[in-house]
CSV table of C-alpha atoms in Angstrom, one decimal:
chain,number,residue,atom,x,y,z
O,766,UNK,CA,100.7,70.7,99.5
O,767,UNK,CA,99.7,73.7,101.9
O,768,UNK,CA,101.8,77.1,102.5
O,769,UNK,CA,104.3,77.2,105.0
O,770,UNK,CA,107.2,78.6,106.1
O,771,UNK,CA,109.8,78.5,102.9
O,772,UNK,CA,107.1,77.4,100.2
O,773,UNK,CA,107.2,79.1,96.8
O,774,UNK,CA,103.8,80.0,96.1
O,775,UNK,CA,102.3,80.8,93.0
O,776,UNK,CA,98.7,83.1,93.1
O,777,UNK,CA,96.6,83.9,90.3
O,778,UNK,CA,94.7,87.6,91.5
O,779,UNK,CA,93.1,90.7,91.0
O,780,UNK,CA,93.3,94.0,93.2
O,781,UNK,CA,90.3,96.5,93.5
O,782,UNK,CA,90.0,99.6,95.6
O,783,UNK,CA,86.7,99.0,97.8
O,784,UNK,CA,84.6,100.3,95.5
O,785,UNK,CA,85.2,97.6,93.1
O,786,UNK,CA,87.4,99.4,90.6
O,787,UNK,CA,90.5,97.3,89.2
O,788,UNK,CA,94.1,98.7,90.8
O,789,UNK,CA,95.8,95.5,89.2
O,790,UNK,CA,94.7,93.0,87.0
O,791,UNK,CA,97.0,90.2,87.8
O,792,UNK,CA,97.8,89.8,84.5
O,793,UNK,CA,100.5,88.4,85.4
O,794,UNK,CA,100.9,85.7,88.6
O,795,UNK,CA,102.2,86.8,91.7
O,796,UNK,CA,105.2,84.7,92.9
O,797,UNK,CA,106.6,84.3,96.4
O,798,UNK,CA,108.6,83.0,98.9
O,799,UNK,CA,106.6,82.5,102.3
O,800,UNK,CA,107.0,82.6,105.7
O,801,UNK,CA,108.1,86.1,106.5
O,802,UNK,CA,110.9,87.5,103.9
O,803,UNK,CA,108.5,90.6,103.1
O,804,UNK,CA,107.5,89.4,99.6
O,805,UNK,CA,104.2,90.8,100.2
O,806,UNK,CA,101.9,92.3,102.6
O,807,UNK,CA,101.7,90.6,106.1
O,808,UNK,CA,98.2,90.5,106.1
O,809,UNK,CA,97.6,88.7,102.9
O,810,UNK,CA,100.4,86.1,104.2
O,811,UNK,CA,98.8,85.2,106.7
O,812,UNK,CA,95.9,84.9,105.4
O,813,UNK,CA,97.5,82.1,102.7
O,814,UNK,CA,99.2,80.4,105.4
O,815,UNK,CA,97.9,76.7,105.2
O,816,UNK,CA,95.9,77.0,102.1
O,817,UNK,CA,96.1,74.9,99.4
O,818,UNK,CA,96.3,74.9,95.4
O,819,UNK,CA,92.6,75.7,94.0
O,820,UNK,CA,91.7,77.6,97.4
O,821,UNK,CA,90.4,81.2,96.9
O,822,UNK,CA,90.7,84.0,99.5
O,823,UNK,CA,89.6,87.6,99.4
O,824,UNK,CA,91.4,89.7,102.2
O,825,UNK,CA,90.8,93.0,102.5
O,826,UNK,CA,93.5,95.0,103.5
O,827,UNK,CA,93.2,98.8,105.3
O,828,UNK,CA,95.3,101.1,104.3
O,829,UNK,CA,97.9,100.9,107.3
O,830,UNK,CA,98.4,97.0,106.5
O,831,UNK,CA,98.9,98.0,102.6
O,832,UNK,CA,100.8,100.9,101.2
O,833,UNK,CA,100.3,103.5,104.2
O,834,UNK,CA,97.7,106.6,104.9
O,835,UNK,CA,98.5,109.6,102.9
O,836,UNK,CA,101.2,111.9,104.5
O,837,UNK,CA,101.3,115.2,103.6
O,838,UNK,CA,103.7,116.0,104.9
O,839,UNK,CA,105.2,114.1,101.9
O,840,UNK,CA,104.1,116.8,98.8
O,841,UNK,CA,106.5,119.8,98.9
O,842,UNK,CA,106.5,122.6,96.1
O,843,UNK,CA,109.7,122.9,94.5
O,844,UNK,CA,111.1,125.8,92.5
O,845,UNK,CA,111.3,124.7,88.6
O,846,UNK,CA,114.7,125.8,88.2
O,847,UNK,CA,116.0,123.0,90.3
O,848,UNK,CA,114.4,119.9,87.9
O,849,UNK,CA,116.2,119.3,84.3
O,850,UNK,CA,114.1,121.2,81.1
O,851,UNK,CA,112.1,118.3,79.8
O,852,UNK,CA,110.4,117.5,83.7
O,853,UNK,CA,107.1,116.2,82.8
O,854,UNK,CA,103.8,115.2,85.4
O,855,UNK,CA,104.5,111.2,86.1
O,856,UNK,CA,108.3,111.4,86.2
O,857,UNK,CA,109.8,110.1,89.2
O,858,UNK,CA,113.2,110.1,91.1
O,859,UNK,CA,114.8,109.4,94.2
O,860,UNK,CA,116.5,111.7,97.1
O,861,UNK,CA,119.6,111.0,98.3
O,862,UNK,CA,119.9,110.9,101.9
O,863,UNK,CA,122.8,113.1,103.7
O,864,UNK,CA,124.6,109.4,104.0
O,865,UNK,CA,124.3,109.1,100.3
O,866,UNK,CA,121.8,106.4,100.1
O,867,UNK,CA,118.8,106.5,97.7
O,868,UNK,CA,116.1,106.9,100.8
O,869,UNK,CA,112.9,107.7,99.1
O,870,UNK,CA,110.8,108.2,95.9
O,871,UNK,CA,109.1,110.9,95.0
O,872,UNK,CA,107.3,111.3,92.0
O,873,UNK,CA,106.3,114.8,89.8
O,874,UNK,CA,102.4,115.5,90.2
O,875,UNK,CA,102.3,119.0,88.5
O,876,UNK,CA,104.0,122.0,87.0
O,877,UNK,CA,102.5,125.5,87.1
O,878,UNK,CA,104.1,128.8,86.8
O,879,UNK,CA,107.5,128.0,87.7
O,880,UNK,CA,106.8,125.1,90.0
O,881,UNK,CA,106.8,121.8,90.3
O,882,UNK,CA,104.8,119.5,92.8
O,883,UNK,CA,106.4,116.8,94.1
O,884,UNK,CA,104.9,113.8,96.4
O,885,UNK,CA,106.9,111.2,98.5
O,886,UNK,CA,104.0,108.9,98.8
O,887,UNK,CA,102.9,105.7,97.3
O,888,UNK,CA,100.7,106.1,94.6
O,889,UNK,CA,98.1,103.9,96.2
O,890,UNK,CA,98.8,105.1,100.2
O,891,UNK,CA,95.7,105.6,101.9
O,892,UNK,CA,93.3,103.7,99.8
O,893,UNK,CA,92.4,100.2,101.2
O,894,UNK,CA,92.8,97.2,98.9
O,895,UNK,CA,90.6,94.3,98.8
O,896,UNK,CA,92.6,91.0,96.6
O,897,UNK,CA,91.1,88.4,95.0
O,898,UNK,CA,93.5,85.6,95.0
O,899,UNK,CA,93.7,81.7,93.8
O,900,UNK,CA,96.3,79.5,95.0
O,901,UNK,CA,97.5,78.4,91.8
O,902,UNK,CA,101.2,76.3,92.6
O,903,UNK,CA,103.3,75.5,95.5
O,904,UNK,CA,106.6,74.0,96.1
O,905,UNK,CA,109.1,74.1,98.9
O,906,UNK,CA,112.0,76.7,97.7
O,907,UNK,CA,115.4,75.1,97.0
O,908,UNK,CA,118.0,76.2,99.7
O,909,UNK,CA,119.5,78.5,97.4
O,910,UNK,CA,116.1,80.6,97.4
O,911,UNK,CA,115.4,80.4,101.3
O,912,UNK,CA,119.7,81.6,101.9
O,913,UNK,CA,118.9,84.2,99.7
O,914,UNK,CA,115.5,85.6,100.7
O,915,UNK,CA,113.6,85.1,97.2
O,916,UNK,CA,112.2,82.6,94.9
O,917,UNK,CA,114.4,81.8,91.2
O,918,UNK,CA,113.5,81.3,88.1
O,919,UNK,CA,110.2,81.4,86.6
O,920,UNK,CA,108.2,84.6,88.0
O,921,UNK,CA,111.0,85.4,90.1
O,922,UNK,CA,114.2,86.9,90.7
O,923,UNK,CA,117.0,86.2,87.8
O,924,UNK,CA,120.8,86.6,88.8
């Protein structure tokens, strides 16, 4: 069976930076619904549309098409006083938007004399990814996965 629009796919893969070192093992498989329901990268998507189990693809994605260049604008220094006692490097945490939705995570790069470092961007923004991927299964989703936007069961969402 080829992907198409509303197939559950099922892809064995690895992720490197372009200089070959691993970002993600795929230690476990990645699992899907396609044809558009932002599951994963529109590049790679497309790039699996009409393939078939056993096919192998390696698409290389710029940073743009993956998790975004590095903004800046994004790292802000924060006085330590306004982060609980036990702040550590690594922790992260969302800001709440003036509406009082959860709009973006930031995560807590370093502490130094009364300071903490804070950065809004994806770990892996600006670094290009290049994927290594097998077509491993795929099945048409049940209409219960295509009304609600994501694959069930095995490898994917539980309700």
């Amino acid at each position: 069976m080829e992907i198409v629009k509303n197939a559950v796919v099922t892809l064995n893969y690895t992720v490197h930076d372009p200089d070959g070192n691993m970002i993600d093992d795929g230690k476990n498989p990645l699992v899907y619904l396609h044809g558009g329901y932002d599951a994963i990268f529109p590049h790679l998507e497309e790039a699996l549309h009409g393939k078939s189990v056993g096919e192998k693809i390696v698409v290389k994605l710029q940073p743009e098409d993956a998790f975004g260049d590095y903004d800046e604008s994004l790292v802000m220094i924060e006085p330590a006083d306004l982060f609980p006692d036990n702040i550590e490097i690594g922790m992260a945490f969302e800001r709440v938007g003036e509406d009082g939705e959860e709009d973006m995570l930031f995560r807590v790069t370093d502490i130094a004399e009364g300071k903490v470092v804070v950065d809004g961007n994806h770990p892996l923004a600006g670094t290009a990814l290049v994927f290594d991927v097998t077509v491993a299964e795929v099945r048409m989703a049940t209409a219960e996965e295509i009304s609600h936007g994501h694959v069930h069961g095995a490898g994917g969402h539980q309700h």
